[in-house]
mmCIF file of C-alpha atoms in Angstrom:
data_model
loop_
_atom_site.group_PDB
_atom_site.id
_atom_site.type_symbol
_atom_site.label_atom_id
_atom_site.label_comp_id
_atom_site.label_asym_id
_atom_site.label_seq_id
_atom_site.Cartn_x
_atom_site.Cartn_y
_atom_site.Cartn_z
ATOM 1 C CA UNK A 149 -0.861 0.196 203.565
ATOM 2 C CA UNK A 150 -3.610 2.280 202.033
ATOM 3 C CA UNK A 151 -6.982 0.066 201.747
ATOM 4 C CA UNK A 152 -10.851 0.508 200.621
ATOM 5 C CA UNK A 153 -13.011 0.585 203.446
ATOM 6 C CA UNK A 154 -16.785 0.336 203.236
ATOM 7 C CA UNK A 155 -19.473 0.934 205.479
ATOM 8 C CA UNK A 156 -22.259 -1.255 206.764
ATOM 9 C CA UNK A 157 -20.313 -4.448 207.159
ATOM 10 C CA UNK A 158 -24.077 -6.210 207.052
ATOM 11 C CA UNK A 159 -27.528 -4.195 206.165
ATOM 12 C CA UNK A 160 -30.638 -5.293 206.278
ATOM 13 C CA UNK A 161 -33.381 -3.478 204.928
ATOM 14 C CA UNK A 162 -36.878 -4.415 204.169
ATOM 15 C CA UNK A 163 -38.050 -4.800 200.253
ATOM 16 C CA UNK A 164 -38.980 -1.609 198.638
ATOM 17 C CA UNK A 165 -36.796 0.866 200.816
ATOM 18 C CA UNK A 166 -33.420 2.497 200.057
ATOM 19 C CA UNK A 167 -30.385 1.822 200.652
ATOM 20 C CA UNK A 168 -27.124 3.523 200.764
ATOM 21 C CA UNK A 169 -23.783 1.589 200.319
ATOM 22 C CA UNK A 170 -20.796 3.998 201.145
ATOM 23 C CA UNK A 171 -17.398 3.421 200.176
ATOM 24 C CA UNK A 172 -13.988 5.187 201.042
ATOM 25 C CA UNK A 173 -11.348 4.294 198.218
ATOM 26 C CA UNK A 174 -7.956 5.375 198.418
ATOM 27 C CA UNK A 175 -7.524 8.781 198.616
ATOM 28 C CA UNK A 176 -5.154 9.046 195.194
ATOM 29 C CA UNK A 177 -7.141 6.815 193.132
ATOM 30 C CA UNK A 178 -9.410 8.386 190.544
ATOM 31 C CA UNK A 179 -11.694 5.493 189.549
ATOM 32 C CA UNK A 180 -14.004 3.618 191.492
ATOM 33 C CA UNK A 181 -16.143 0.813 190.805
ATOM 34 C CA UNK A 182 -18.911 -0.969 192.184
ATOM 35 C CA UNK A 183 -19.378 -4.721 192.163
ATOM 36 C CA UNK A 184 -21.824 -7.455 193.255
ATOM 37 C CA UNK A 185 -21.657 -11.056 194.115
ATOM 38 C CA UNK A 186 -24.780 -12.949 195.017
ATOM 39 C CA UNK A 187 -24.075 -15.927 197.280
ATOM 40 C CA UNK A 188 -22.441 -18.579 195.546
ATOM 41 C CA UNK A 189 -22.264 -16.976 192.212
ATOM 42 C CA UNK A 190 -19.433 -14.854 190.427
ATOM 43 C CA UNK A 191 -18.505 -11.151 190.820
ATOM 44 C CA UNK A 192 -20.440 -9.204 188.668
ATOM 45 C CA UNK A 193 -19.677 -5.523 187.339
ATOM 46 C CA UNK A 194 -21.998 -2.958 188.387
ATOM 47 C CA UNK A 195 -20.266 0.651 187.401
ATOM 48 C CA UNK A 196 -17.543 2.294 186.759
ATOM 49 C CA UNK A 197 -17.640 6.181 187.797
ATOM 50 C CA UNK A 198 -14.083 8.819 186.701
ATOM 51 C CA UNK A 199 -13.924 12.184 186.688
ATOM 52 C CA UNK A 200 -17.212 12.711 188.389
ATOM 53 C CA UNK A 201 -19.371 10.717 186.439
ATOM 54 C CA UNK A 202 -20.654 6.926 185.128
ATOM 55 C CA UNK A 203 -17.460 5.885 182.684
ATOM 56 C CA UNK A 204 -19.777 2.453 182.430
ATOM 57 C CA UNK A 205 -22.340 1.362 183.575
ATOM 58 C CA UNK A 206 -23.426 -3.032 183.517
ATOM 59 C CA UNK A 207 -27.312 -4.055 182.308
ATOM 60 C CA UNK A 208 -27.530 -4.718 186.034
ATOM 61 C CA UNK A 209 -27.012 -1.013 186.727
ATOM 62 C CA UNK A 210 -30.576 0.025 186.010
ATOM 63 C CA UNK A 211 -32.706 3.083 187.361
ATOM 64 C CA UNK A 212 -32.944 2.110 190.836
ATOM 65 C CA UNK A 213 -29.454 2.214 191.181
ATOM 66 C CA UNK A 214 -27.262 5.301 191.484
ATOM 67 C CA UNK A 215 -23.635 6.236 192.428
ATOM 68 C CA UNK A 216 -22.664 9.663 194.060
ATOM 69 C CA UNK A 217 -19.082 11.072 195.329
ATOM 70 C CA UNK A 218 -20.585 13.363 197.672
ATOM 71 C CA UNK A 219 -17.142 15.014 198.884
ATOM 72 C CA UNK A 220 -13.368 14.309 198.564
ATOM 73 C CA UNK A 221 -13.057 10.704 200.112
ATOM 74 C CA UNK A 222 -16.852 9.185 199.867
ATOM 75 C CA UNK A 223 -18.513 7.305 197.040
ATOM 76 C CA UNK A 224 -21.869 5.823 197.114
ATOM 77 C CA UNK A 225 -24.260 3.278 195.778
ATOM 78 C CA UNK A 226 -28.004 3.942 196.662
ATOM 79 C CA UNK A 227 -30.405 1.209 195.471
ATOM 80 C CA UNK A 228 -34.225 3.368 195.733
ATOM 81 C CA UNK A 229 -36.618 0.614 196.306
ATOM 82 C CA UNK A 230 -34.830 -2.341 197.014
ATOM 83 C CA UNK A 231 -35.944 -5.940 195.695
ATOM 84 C CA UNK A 232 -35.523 -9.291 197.383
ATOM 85 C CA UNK A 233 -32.648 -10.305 194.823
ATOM 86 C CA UNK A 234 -31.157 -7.368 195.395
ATOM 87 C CA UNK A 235 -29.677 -9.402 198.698
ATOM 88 C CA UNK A 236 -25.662 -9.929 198.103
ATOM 89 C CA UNK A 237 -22.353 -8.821 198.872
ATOM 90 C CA UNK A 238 -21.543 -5.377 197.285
ATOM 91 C CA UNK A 239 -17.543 -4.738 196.828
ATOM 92 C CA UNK A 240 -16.690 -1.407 195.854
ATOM 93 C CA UNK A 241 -13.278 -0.985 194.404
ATOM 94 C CA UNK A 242 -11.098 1.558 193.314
ATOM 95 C CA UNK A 243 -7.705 2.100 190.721
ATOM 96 C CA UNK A 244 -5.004 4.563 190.521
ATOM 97 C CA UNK A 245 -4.898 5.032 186.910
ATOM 98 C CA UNK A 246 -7.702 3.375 184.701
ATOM 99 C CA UNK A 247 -10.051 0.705 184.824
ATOM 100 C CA UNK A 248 -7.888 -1.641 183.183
ATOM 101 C CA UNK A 249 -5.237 -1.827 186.339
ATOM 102 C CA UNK A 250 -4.869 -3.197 189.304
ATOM 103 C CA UNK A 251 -7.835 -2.327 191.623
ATOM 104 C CA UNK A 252 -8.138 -2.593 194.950
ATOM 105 C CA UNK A 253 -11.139 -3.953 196.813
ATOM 106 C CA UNK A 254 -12.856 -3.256 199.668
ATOM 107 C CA UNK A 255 -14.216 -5.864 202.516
ATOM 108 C CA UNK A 256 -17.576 -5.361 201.168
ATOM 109 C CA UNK A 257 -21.382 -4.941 202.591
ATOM 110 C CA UNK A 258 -23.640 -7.515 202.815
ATOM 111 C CA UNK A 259 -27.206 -6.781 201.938
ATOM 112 C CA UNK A 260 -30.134 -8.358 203.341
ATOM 113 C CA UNK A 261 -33.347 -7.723 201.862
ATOM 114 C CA UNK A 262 -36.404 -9.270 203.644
ATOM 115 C CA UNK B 261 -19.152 -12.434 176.041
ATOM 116 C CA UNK B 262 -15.962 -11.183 176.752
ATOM 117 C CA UNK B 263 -15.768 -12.706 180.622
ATOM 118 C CA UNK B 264 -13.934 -15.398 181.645
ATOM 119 C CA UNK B 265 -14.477 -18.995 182.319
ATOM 120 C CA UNK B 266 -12.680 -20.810 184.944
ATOM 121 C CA UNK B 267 -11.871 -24.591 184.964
ATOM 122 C CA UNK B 268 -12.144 -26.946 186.988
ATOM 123 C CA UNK B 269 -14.946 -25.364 189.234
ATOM 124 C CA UNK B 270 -13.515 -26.855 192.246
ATOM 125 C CA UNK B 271 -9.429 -28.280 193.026
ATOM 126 C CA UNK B 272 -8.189 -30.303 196.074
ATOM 127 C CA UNK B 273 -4.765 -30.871 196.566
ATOM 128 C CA UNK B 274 -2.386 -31.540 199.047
ATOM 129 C CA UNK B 275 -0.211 -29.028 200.454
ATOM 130 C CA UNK B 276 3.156 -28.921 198.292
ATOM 131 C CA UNK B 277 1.796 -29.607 195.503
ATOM 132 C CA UNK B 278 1.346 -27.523 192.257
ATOM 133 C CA UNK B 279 -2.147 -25.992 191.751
ATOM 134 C CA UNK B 280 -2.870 -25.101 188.108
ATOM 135 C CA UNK B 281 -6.093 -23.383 187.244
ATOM 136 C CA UNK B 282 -7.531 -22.269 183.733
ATOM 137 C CA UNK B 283 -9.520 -19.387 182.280
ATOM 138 C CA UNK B 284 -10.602 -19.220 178.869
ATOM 139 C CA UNK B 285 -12.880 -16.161 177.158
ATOM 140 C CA UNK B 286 -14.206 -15.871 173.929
ATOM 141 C CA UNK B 287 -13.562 -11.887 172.988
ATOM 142 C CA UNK B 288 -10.230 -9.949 172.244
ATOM 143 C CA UNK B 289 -9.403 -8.362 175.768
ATOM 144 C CA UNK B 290 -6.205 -5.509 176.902
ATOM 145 C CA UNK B 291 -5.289 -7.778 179.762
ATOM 146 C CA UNK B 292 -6.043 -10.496 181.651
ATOM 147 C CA UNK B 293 -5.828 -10.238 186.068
ATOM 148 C CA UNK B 294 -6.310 -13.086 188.823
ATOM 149 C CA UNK B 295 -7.942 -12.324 191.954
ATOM 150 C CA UNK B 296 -7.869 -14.132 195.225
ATOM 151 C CA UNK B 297 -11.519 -14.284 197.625
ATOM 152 C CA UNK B 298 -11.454 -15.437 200.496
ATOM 153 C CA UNK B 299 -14.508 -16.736 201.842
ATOM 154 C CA UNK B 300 -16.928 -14.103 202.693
ATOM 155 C CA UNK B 301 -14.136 -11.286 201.870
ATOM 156 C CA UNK B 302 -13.133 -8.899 199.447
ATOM 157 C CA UNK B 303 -11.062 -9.914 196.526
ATOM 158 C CA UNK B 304 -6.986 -9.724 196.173
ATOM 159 C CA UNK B 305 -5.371 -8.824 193.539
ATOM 160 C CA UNK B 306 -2.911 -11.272 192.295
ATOM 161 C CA UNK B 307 -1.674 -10.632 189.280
ATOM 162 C CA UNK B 308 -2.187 -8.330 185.211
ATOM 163 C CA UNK B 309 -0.868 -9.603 182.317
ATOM 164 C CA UNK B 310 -1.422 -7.434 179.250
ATOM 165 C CA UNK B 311 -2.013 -9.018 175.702
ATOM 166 C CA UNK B 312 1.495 -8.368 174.733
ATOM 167 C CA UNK B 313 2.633 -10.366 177.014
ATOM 168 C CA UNK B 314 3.214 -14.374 177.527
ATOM 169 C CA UNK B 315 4.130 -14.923 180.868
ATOM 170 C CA UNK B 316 4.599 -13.103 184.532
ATOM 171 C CA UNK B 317 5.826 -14.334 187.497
ATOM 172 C CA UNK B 318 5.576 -12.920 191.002
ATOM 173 C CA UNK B 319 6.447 -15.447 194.108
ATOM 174 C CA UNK B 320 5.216 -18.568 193.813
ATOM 175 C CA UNK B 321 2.619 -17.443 191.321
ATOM 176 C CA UNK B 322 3.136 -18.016 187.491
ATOM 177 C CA UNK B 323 0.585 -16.850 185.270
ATOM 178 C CA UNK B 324 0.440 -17.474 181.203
ATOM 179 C CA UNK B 325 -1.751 -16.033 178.209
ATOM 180 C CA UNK B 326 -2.338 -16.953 175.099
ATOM 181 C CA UNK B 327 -4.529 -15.118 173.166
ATOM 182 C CA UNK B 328 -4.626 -17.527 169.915
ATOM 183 C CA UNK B 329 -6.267 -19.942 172.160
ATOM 184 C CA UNK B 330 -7.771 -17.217 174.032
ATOM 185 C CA UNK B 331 -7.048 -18.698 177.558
ATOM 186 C CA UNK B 332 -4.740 -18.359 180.761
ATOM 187 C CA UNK B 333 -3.763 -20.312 183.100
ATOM 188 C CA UNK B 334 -2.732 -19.473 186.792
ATOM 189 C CA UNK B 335 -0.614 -22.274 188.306
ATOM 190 C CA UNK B 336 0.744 -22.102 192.293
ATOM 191 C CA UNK B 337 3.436 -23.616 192.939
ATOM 192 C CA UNK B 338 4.429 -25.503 196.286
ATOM 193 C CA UNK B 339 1.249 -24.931 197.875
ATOM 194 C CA UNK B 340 0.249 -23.672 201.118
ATOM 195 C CA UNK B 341 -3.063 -24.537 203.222
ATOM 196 C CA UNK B 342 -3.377 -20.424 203.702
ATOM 197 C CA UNK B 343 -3.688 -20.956 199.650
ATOM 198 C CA UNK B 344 -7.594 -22.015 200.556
ATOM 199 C CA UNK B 345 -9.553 -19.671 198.580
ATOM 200 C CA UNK B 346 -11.633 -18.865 194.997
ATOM 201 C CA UNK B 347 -9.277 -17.706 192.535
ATOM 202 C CA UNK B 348 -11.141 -15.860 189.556
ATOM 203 C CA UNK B 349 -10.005 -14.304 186.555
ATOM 204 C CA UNK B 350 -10.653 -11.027 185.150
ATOM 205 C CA UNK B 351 -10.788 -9.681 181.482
ATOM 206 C CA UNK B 352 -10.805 -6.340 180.757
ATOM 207 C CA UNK B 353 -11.380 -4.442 176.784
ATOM 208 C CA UNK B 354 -12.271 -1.089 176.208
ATOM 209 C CA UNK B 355 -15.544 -1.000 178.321
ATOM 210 C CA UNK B 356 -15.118 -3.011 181.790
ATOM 211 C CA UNK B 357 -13.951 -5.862 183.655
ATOM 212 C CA UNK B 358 -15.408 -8.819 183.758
ATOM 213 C CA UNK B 359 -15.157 -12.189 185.991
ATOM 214 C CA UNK B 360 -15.286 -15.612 185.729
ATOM 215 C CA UNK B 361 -17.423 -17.772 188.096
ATOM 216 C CA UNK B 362 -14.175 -18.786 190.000
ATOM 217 C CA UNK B 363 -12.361 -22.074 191.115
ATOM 218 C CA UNK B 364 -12.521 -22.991 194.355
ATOM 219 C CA UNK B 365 -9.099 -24.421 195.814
ATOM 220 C CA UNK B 366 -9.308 -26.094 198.706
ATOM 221 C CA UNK B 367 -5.057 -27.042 199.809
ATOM 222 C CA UNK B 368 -5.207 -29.937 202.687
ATOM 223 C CA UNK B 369 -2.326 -29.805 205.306
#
């Protein structure tokens, strides 16, 4: 069965560098979808990205964070200068049609900021 | 805010017994989904039920919606220890998805 897949399991970076989160949804799905869950607390929505570009975007989503779907199967979260609450599980997900159906979620990363 | 509350925060039961948990938001949404987390993991999609709708089954999962009271409920039925996890819920309008804080339900064996 076709699954989400993202790379680091774990990172841990040091406050103030970047980060790239990299995600391979399923290869016929044409949204994706970033997520975040700090320890303990509920999944939060991050971004939305369709047809090449943001669809939404959360008030969490600010400047320091970007998405990018560098080729065909890749899509990525980059945080610039990373902050200690930054530290927390990042899910990236992805649907078939739109971002109102069933999406399917990857294993996530967990980020470490120290 | 559109997201959705779970209740109670945290269930113990015994296995074969019925697990019922509750979500409740406070804007109009498109559809309401469940999602299974396993500790540490990703999350599992359970089940969507659209505003039209009342009730959907699938296994031993039975979800309901009622948007005049705006809430849902997801109840498990004859339950299993592998049933251990957060269950959340999910609204979604025009703009994005958003998730309750979760119940934790812990089945014992």
């Amino acid at each position: 069965e076709p699954e989400v897949t993202q790379t680091p399991s774990h990172q841990v970076t040091q406050m103030g560098q970047e980060v790239i989160l990299r995600c391979v949804p399923i290869s016929n799905h044409l949204y994706f979808y970033w997520y975040r869950q700090i320890l303990g607390q509920k999944v939060e929505f991050l971004v939305s990205f369709y047809n090449n570009e943001i669809s939404e975007k959360s008030e969490i989503f600010d400047d320091q964070f970007s998405v990018e779907r560098p080729d065909g199967s890749n899509f990525t979260l980059k945080i610039r200068s990373t902050k200690l609450e930054d530290s927390a599980m990042y899910f990236c997900a992805s649907s078939e049609w739109d971002r109102e159906g069933e999406q399917y979620f990857g294993p996530g990363t967990r980020l470490t900021v120290t | 805010s559109q997201q959705g509350e779970e209740d109670p925060q945290a269930l113990s039961i015994q296995e074969g017994e019925n697990a019922t948990m509750n979500c409740s938001y406070k804007t109009s949404i498109n559809n309401l989904q469940w999602y299974r987390q396993n500790s540490g993991r990703g999350l599992v999609h359970l089940i969507l039920i659209r505003s039209n709708e009342r009730e959907k089954h699938s296994g031993r999962l039975r979800v309901t919606l009622d948007t005049s009271k705006k809430s849902s409920s997801l109840l498990i039925t004859a339950s299993r220890a592998a049933d251990t996890a957060s269950y959340f819920c999910a609204t979604s309008n025009n703009n994005d998805m958003r998730f309750g804080a979760g119940t934790r339900l812990t089945v014992k064996p």
